[in-house]
Structure formats: structure tokens, C-alpha cells
Amino acid sequence: MNQFDFVSAFIVGLAGGVHCVGMCGGIVGALSYATPKNASPFPYTIMYNLGRILSYSLAGGLSGYLGVVFANQVTQGLVVLQFISAVFLMLLAAYISGVWAALTKVETLGRHIWAYLQPISRRFIPFTSPLSALPYGMIWGWLPCGLVYSVLTWSLASGSFTNGALLMIGFGMGTLPIMILMSLGFTSIQQTIQQPIVRHLMGITLFLFACTQLWAVVQNAVKT
């Protein structure tokens, strides 16, 4: 995987912060409730998000591996996966901008697994130390999320377990700033980032990026 792909995944995560605000606001509240009183929330926030990103990287690695298996079994399999990835990024752009919310239906795919994992997360709260927030974050990293699923389709076309994991790490790091700011009590950013103009700008950014991905698919298809 080249540096451009990692940076691109980071930018997608940063732009997807609009979705994180709406999706994870309740999680941030629960995180604050689980933190010991009079303790600084910062180390707990860092460990929680580290756990979340670790789960993203594992999911990305598995997706990358499955993508390799598929590409080796199907004619032009990699091109097919790249096309699916571009389509999902377009759906994500439409969802974030408020144009079309079809992506929410994809989130139902992971609800059965989440119904099993969520009760397990309660065993780690309230936190006894920042380290106890790590497994809590790892479990919440599997929360059904259209934003995460969209980037996972990109990992499918990454070409290897390592590339898929690195893509999701880049994406997770992109979501980190907004999650940390929300956890530290910067509630005004939530109101700002949910403004329609901000959502539209983020949606347009993701759509343009999806178009570049789609163009790359066309070029790869022509070459093969």
C-alpha cells in the first residue's frame, strides 16, 4: 500500500467525523459516565479510541485477506472489489450530506453480532484504570456503522491482510480528532459540524474522492 492510500483513508475518516458526531454521541456520554470522578478523562479517552482502532485494523486485515482470496478465484476480481468500494464511498457521501440514507440499511448486517458483543462491554465499566478502557473500546469498535463498513469495502480491494489493516488504521486515526474533542467536553463542535453546509461540504469531498476511485477502476479494467 502506498502512502497516498493511507492519507486518503485518514481524510475519509476525518470527513466522516460528521457521521461520528451523530452516531457516537451517546457512546461519548457513556464513556464519561464510566470514568472515575475527579479523574482526567484524557487517558481513558485515548485508551478507548486505541481499542476502537485496533478492532478496525483487525476487521480491515480480515477484509484484505478475503479480498485476495476472491480476486484469485474470480476473473477481474480485484476490479470488481474496487468498483464496489467506489460505489460504497458514493453512498457514504450521499448519507453524510443528507441526500440519501440508504447506507443505514447496511448497518443492519452487523446487528446480530452486536447484540452478542454489547452485553460483554458492560463488564468493563465503570473503569478502574485507563487500561480497562482498552477492551471496552475494542468491543465498541464492532458497533454496526455504515461509515466503517464503507471503508471496509475499500480494504477488500487493498491486496493483502497488511494493507487492509493499515487502511483501517489510517481511517481510525482520521476519526480520532472529533472523538477526542467530544470526549473532552467540546460540545460546541457537535453543533457546528452538524450544520447542513458542513455536512454538504464533507459529502462533496467524499463524492469527489469516490469519483477518483471509480476512474481508477475504469483504468484498471482497460489495462486488463
mmCIF file of C-alpha atoms in Angstrom:
data_model
loop_
_atom_site.group_PDB
_atom_site.id
_atom_site.type_symbol
_atom_site.label_atom_id
_atom_site.label_comp_id
_atom_site.label_asym_id
_atom_site.label_seq_id
_atom_site.Cartn_x
_atom_site.Cartn_y
_atom_site.Cartn_z
ATOM 1 C CA MET A 1 0.000 0.000 0.000
ATOM 2 C CA ASN A 2 1.362 3.409 -0.920
ATOM 3 C CA GLN A 3 1.371 6.485 1.305
ATOM 4 C CA PHE A 4 -1.405 8.096 -0.743
ATOM 5 C CA ASP A 5 -3.839 5.318 0.181
ATOM 6 C CA PHE A 6 -3.103 5.730 3.899
ATOM 7 C CA VAL A 7 -3.518 9.511 3.723
ATOM 8 C CA SER A 8 -6.713 9.093 1.706
ATOM 9 C CA ALA A 9 -8.120 6.738 4.345
ATOM 10 C CA PHE A 10 -7.227 9.322 7.002
ATOM 11 C CA ILE A 11 -9.062 12.046 5.072
ATOM 12 C CA VAL A 12 -12.129 9.817 4.661
ATOM 13 C CA GLY A 13 -12.143 9.265 8.433
ATOM 14 C CA LEU A 14 -11.764 12.992 9.031
ATOM 15 C CA ALA A 15 -14.637 13.809 6.681
ATOM 16 C CA GLY A 16 -16.678 11.024 8.243
ATOM 17 C CA GLY A 17 -16.456 12.853 11.569
ATOM 18 C CA VAL A 18 -19.845 14.307 10.670
ATOM 19 C CA HIS A 19 -21.265 10.808 10.958
ATOM 20 C CA CYS A 20 -19.297 10.085 14.142
ATOM 21 C CA VAL A 21 -20.907 13.044 15.901
ATOM 22 C CA GLY A 22 -24.392 11.693 15.322
ATOM 23 C CA MET A 23 -23.555 8.018 15.724
ATOM 24 C CA CYS A 24 -21.205 8.144 18.702
ATOM 25 C CA GLY A 25 -22.561 10.996 20.797
ATOM 26 C CA GLY A 26 -24.225 8.557 23.171
ATOM 27 C CA ILE A 27 -21.072 6.483 23.391
ATOM 28 C CA VAL A 28 -19.069 9.524 24.441
ATOM 29 C CA GLY A 29 -21.616 10.188 27.176
ATOM 30 C CA ALA A 30 -21.342 6.601 28.410
ATOM 31 C CA LEU A 31 -17.561 6.889 28.359
ATOM 32 C CA SER A 32 -17.706 9.955 30.581
ATOM 33 C CA TYR A 33 -20.062 8.185 32.978
ATOM 34 C CA ALA A 34 -17.721 5.189 33.237
ATOM 35 C CA THR A 35 -14.658 7.338 34.037
ATOM 36 C CA PRO A 36 -13.876 7.697 37.769
ATOM 37 C CA LYS A 37 -14.889 11.006 39.306
ATOM 38 C CA ASN A 38 -12.174 13.653 39.598
ATOM 39 C CA ALA A 39 -10.021 11.691 37.120
ATOM 40 C CA SER A 40 -8.756 13.252 33.910
ATOM 41 C CA PRO A 41 -10.830 11.876 31.017
ATOM 42 C CA PHE A 42 -7.946 12.179 28.560
ATOM 43 C CA PRO A 43 -6.072 8.880 29.243
ATOM 44 C CA TYR A 44 -9.362 6.956 29.306
ATOM 45 C CA THR A 45 -10.381 8.558 26.016
ATOM 46 C CA ILE A 46 -7.045 7.682 24.408
ATOM 47 C CA MET A 47 -7.197 4.040 25.515
ATOM 48 C CA TYR A 48 -10.833 3.680 24.429
ATOM 49 C CA ASN A 49 -10.051 5.014 20.962
ATOM 50 C CA LEU A 50 -6.912 2.905 20.722
ATOM 51 C CA GLY A 51 -9.062 -0.163 21.350
ATOM 52 C CA ARG A 52 -11.544 1.004 18.737
ATOM 53 C CA ILE A 53 -8.818 1.473 16.121
ATOM 54 C CA LEU A 54 -7.308 -1.930 16.953
ATOM 55 C CA SER A 55 -10.658 -3.529 16.132
ATOM 56 C CA TYR A 56 -10.834 -1.540 12.907
ATOM 57 C CA SER A 57 -7.373 -2.786 11.924
ATOM 58 C CA LEU A 58 -8.323 -6.403 12.618
ATOM 59 C CA ALA A 59 -11.505 -6.061 10.555
ATOM 60 C CA GLY A 60 -9.519 -4.388 7.776
ATOM 61 C CA GLY A 61 -6.918 -7.123 7.783
ATOM 62 C CA LEU A 62 -9.560 -9.824 7.531
ATOM 63 C CA SER A 63 -11.273 -7.922 4.719
ATOM 64 C CA GLY A 64 -7.977 -7.560 2.888
ATOM 65 C CA TYR A 65 -7.310 -11.278 3.165
ATOM 66 C CA LEU A 66 -10.804 -12.214 1.959
ATOM 67 C CA GLY A 67 -10.393 -9.791 -0.921
ATOM 68 C CA VAL A 68 -7.213 -11.570 -2.027
ATOM 69 C CA VAL A 69 -8.991 -14.931 -1.916
ATOM 70 C CA PHE A 70 -11.854 -13.530 -4.006
ATOM 71 C CA ALA A 71 -9.533 -11.830 -6.507
ATOM 72 C CA ASN A 72 -7.615 -15.077 -7.040
ATOM 73 C CA GLN A 73 -10.786 -17.048 -7.724
ATOM 74 C CA VAL A 74 -12.735 -14.627 -9.917
ATOM 75 C CA THR A 75 -11.735 -13.145 -13.258
ATOM 76 C CA GLN A 76 -11.011 -9.427 -12.754
ATOM 77 C CA GLY A 77 -11.967 -9.941 -9.118
ATOM 78 C CA LEU A 78 -9.837 -7.007 -7.939
ATOM 79 C CA VAL A 79 -11.558 -4.665 -10.386
ATOM 80 C CA VAL A 80 -14.947 -5.838 -9.099
ATOM 81 C CA LEU A 81 -13.902 -5.130 -5.499
ATOM 82 C CA GLN A 82 -12.580 -1.693 -6.430
ATOM 83 C CA PHE A 83 -15.883 -0.887 -8.124
ATOM 84 C CA ILE A 84 -17.862 -1.970 -5.048
ATOM 85 C CA SER A 85 -15.612 0.195 -2.887
ATOM 86 C CA ALA A 86 -16.195 3.271 -5.055
ATOM 87 C CA VAL A 87 -19.966 2.713 -5.003
ATOM 88 C CA PHE A 88 -19.995 2.455 -1.212
ATOM 89 C CA LEU A 89 -17.995 5.661 -0.882
ATOM 90 C CA MET A 90 -20.599 7.394 -3.064
ATOM 91 C CA LEU A 91 -23.360 6.047 -0.842
ATOM 92 C CA LEU A 92 -21.437 7.327 2.171
ATOM 93 C CA ALA A 93 -21.147 10.767 0.574
ATOM 94 C CA ALA A 94 -24.905 10.803 -0.060
ATOM 95 C CA TYR A 95 -25.612 9.728 3.517
ATOM 96 C CA ILE A 96 -23.346 12.282 5.183
ATOM 97 C CA SER A 97 -24.673 15.134 3.035
ATOM 98 C CA GLY A 98 -28.249 14.132 3.876
ATOM 99 C CA VAL A 99 -29.186 13.405 0.268
ATOM 100 C CA TRP A 100 -29.903 9.690 0.643
ATOM 101 C CA ALA A 101 -29.791 7.479 3.734
ATOM 102 C CA ALA A 102 -29.733 4.089 2.006
ATOM 103 C CA LEU A 103 -26.456 3.250 3.728
ATOM 104 C CA THR A 104 -28.237 2.872 7.071
ATOM 105 C CA LYS A 105 -29.750 -0.366 5.773
ATOM 106 C CA VAL A 106 -26.247 -1.832 5.538
ATOM 107 C CA GLU A 107 -25.792 -1.270 9.264
ATOM 108 C CA THR A 108 -28.400 -3.928 9.970
ATOM 109 C CA LEU A 109 -25.933 -6.567 8.739
ATOM 110 C CA GLY A 110 -23.891 -6.358 11.927
ATOM 111 C CA ARG A 111 -26.683 -6.046 14.474
ATOM 112 C CA HIS A 112 -26.852 -9.749 15.267
ATOM 113 C CA ILE A 113 -23.190 -9.831 16.209
ATOM 114 C CA TRP A 114 -23.527 -6.558 18.095
ATOM 115 C CA ALA A 115 -26.422 -7.939 20.148
ATOM 116 C CA TYR A 116 -23.960 -10.504 21.493
ATOM 117 C CA LEU A 117 -20.981 -8.159 21.985
ATOM 118 C CA GLN A 118 -22.687 -5.189 23.644
ATOM 119 C CA PRO A 119 -23.552 -7.000 26.902
ATOM 120 C CA ILE A 120 -19.917 -8.122 27.190
ATOM 121 C CA SER A 121 -18.746 -4.483 27.106
ATOM 122 C CA ARG A 122 -20.638 -3.766 30.326
ATOM 123 C CA ARG A 123 -18.228 -5.995 32.232
ATOM 124 C CA PHE A 124 -15.519 -3.357 31.830
ATOM 125 C CA ILE A 125 -17.442 -0.425 33.309
ATOM 126 C CA PRO A 126 -17.014 1.532 35.436
ATOM 127 C CA PHE A 127 -13.359 1.839 34.523
ATOM 128 C CA THR A 128 -10.851 1.036 37.237
ATOM 129 C CA SER A 129 -7.895 2.400 35.239
ATOM 130 C CA PRO A 130 -7.211 3.802 31.764
ATOM 131 C CA LEU A 131 -6.126 0.309 30.683
ATOM 132 C CA SER A 132 -9.618 -1.043 31.377
ATOM 133 C CA ALA A 133 -10.964 1.329 28.716
ATOM 134 C CA LEU A 134 -8.927 -0.522 26.066
ATOM 135 C CA PRO A 135 -11.063 -3.713 25.853
ATOM 136 C CA TYR A 136 -14.182 -1.571 26.128
ATOM 137 C CA GLY A 137 -13.074 0.357 23.056
ATOM 138 C CA MET A 138 -12.165 -2.853 21.225
ATOM 139 C CA ILE A 139 -15.715 -4.132 21.661
ATOM 140 C CA TRP A 140 -17.315 -0.843 20.628
ATOM 141 C CA GLY A 141 -15.136 -0.884 17.531
ATOM 142 C CA TRP A 142 -17.551 -3.550 16.209
ATOM 143 C CA LEU A 143 -20.592 -1.293 16.540
ATOM 144 C CA PRO A 144 -22.641 -1.543 13.296
ATOM 145 C CA CYS A 145 -21.679 1.576 11.349
ATOM 146 C CA GLY A 146 -22.224 2.412 7.703
ATOM 147 C CA LEU A 147 -19.134 4.623 7.703
ATOM 148 C CA VAL A 148 -16.898 1.764 8.876
ATOM 149 C CA TYR A 149 -18.500 -0.719 6.506
ATOM 150 C CA SER A 150 -17.913 1.619 3.578
ATOM 151 C CA VAL A 151 -14.189 1.824 4.273
ATOM 152 C CA LEU A 152 -14.036 -1.940 4.844
ATOM 153 C CA THR A 153 -15.100 -2.434 1.218
ATOM 154 C CA TRP A 154 -12.006 -0.415 0.334
ATOM 155 C CA SER A 155 -9.922 -2.799 2.439
ATOM 156 C CA LEU A 156 -11.345 -5.673 0.406
ATOM 157 C CA ALA A 157 -9.557 -4.283 -2.628
ATOM 158 C CA SER A 158 -6.324 -3.447 -0.769
ATOM 159 C CA GLY A 159 -4.483 -6.573 -1.899
ATOM 160 C CA SER A 160 -3.366 -8.107 1.410
ATOM 161 C CA PHE A 161 -4.077 -8.538 5.128
ATOM 162 C CA THR A 162 -1.439 -5.920 5.994
ATOM 163 C CA ASN A 163 -2.721 -3.342 3.511
ATOM 164 C CA GLY A 164 -6.293 -3.784 4.703
ATOM 165 C CA ALA A 165 -5.229 -3.334 8.329
ATOM 166 C CA LEU A 166 -3.177 -0.215 7.527
ATOM 167 C CA LEU A 167 -6.070 1.349 5.614
ATOM 168 C CA MET A 168 -8.358 0.944 8.605
ATOM 169 C CA ILE A 169 -5.706 2.319 10.956
ATOM 170 C CA GLY A 170 -5.469 5.408 8.752
ATOM 171 C CA PHE A 171 -9.242 5.711 8.739
ATOM 172 C CA GLY A 172 -9.434 5.271 12.507
ATOM 173 C CA MET A 173 -6.815 7.965 13.060
ATOM 174 C CA GLY A 174 -8.902 10.281 10.896
ATOM 175 C CA THR A 175 -11.912 9.824 13.175
ATOM 176 C CA LEU A 176 -9.756 10.393 16.275
ATOM 177 C CA PRO A 177 -9.761 14.240 16.488
ATOM 178 C CA ILE A 178 -13.540 14.608 16.613
ATOM 179 C CA MET A 179 -13.918 11.734 19.078
ATOM 180 C CA ILE A 180 -11.312 13.172 21.447
ATOM 181 C CA LEU A 181 -12.777 16.676 21.288
ATOM 182 C CA MET A 182 -16.253 15.345 22.050
ATOM 183 C CA SER A 183 -14.969 13.216 24.930
ATOM 184 C CA LEU A 184 -13.207 16.224 26.453
ATOM 185 C CA GLY A 185 -16.411 18.233 26.505
ATOM 186 C CA PHE A 186 -16.143 20.400 23.406
ATOM 187 C CA THR A 187 -19.882 20.161 22.787
ATOM 188 C CA SER A 188 -19.962 23.223 20.560
ATOM 189 C CA ILE A 189 -18.145 21.303 17.842
ATOM 190 C CA GLN A 190 -21.084 18.915 17.660
ATOM 191 C CA GLN A 191 -23.461 21.763 16.832
ATOM 192 C CA THR A 192 -21.026 23.209 14.290
ATOM 193 C CA ILE A 193 -20.259 20.015 12.430
ATOM 194 C CA GLN A 194 -23.939 19.079 12.162
ATOM 195 C CA GLN A 195 -24.738 22.269 10.260
ATOM 196 C CA PRO A 196 -26.151 21.491 6.782
ATOM 197 C CA ILE A 197 -23.409 23.411 4.980
ATOM 198 C CA VAL A 198 -20.710 21.408 6.787
ATOM 199 C CA ARG A 199 -22.449 18.131 6.003
ATOM 200 C CA HIS A 200 -22.761 19.093 2.331
ATOM 201 C CA LEU A 201 -19.090 20.091 2.083
ATOM 202 C CA MET A 202 -17.979 16.821 3.665
ATOM 203 C CA GLY A 203 -20.332 14.891 1.400
ATOM 204 C CA ILE A 204 -18.986 16.626 -1.712
ATOM 205 C CA THR A 205 -15.421 15.885 -0.600
ATOM 206 C CA LEU A 206 -16.182 12.183 -0.232
ATOM 207 C CA PHE A 207 -18.077 12.107 -3.532
ATOM 208 C CA LEU A 208 -15.142 13.621 -5.421
ATOM 209 C CA PHE A 209 -12.819 11.109 -3.810
ATOM 210 C CA ALA A 210 -15.185 8.287 -4.808
ATOM 211 C CA CYS A 211 -15.082 9.585 -8.383
ATOM 212 C CA THR A 212 -11.282 9.345 -8.423
ATOM 213 C CA GLN A 213 -11.592 5.769 -7.158
ATOM 214 C CA LEU A 214 -14.111 4.967 -9.876
ATOM 215 C CA TRP A 215 -11.823 6.433 -12.529
ATOM 216 C CA ALA A 216 -9.014 4.220 -11.257
ATOM 217 C CA VAL A 217 -11.343 1.226 -11.636
ATOM 218 C CA VAL A 218 -12.019 2.130 -15.265
ATOM 219 C CA GLN A 219 -8.307 2.445 -15.969
ATOM 220 C CA ASN A 220 -7.565 -0.914 -14.337
ATOM 221 C CA ALA A 221 -10.373 -2.582 -16.277
ATOM 222 C CA VAL A 222 -8.989 -1.225 -19.553
ATOM 223 C CA LYS A 223 -5.480 -2.450 -18.744
ATOM 224 C CA THR A 224 -6.694 -5.959 -18.027
#
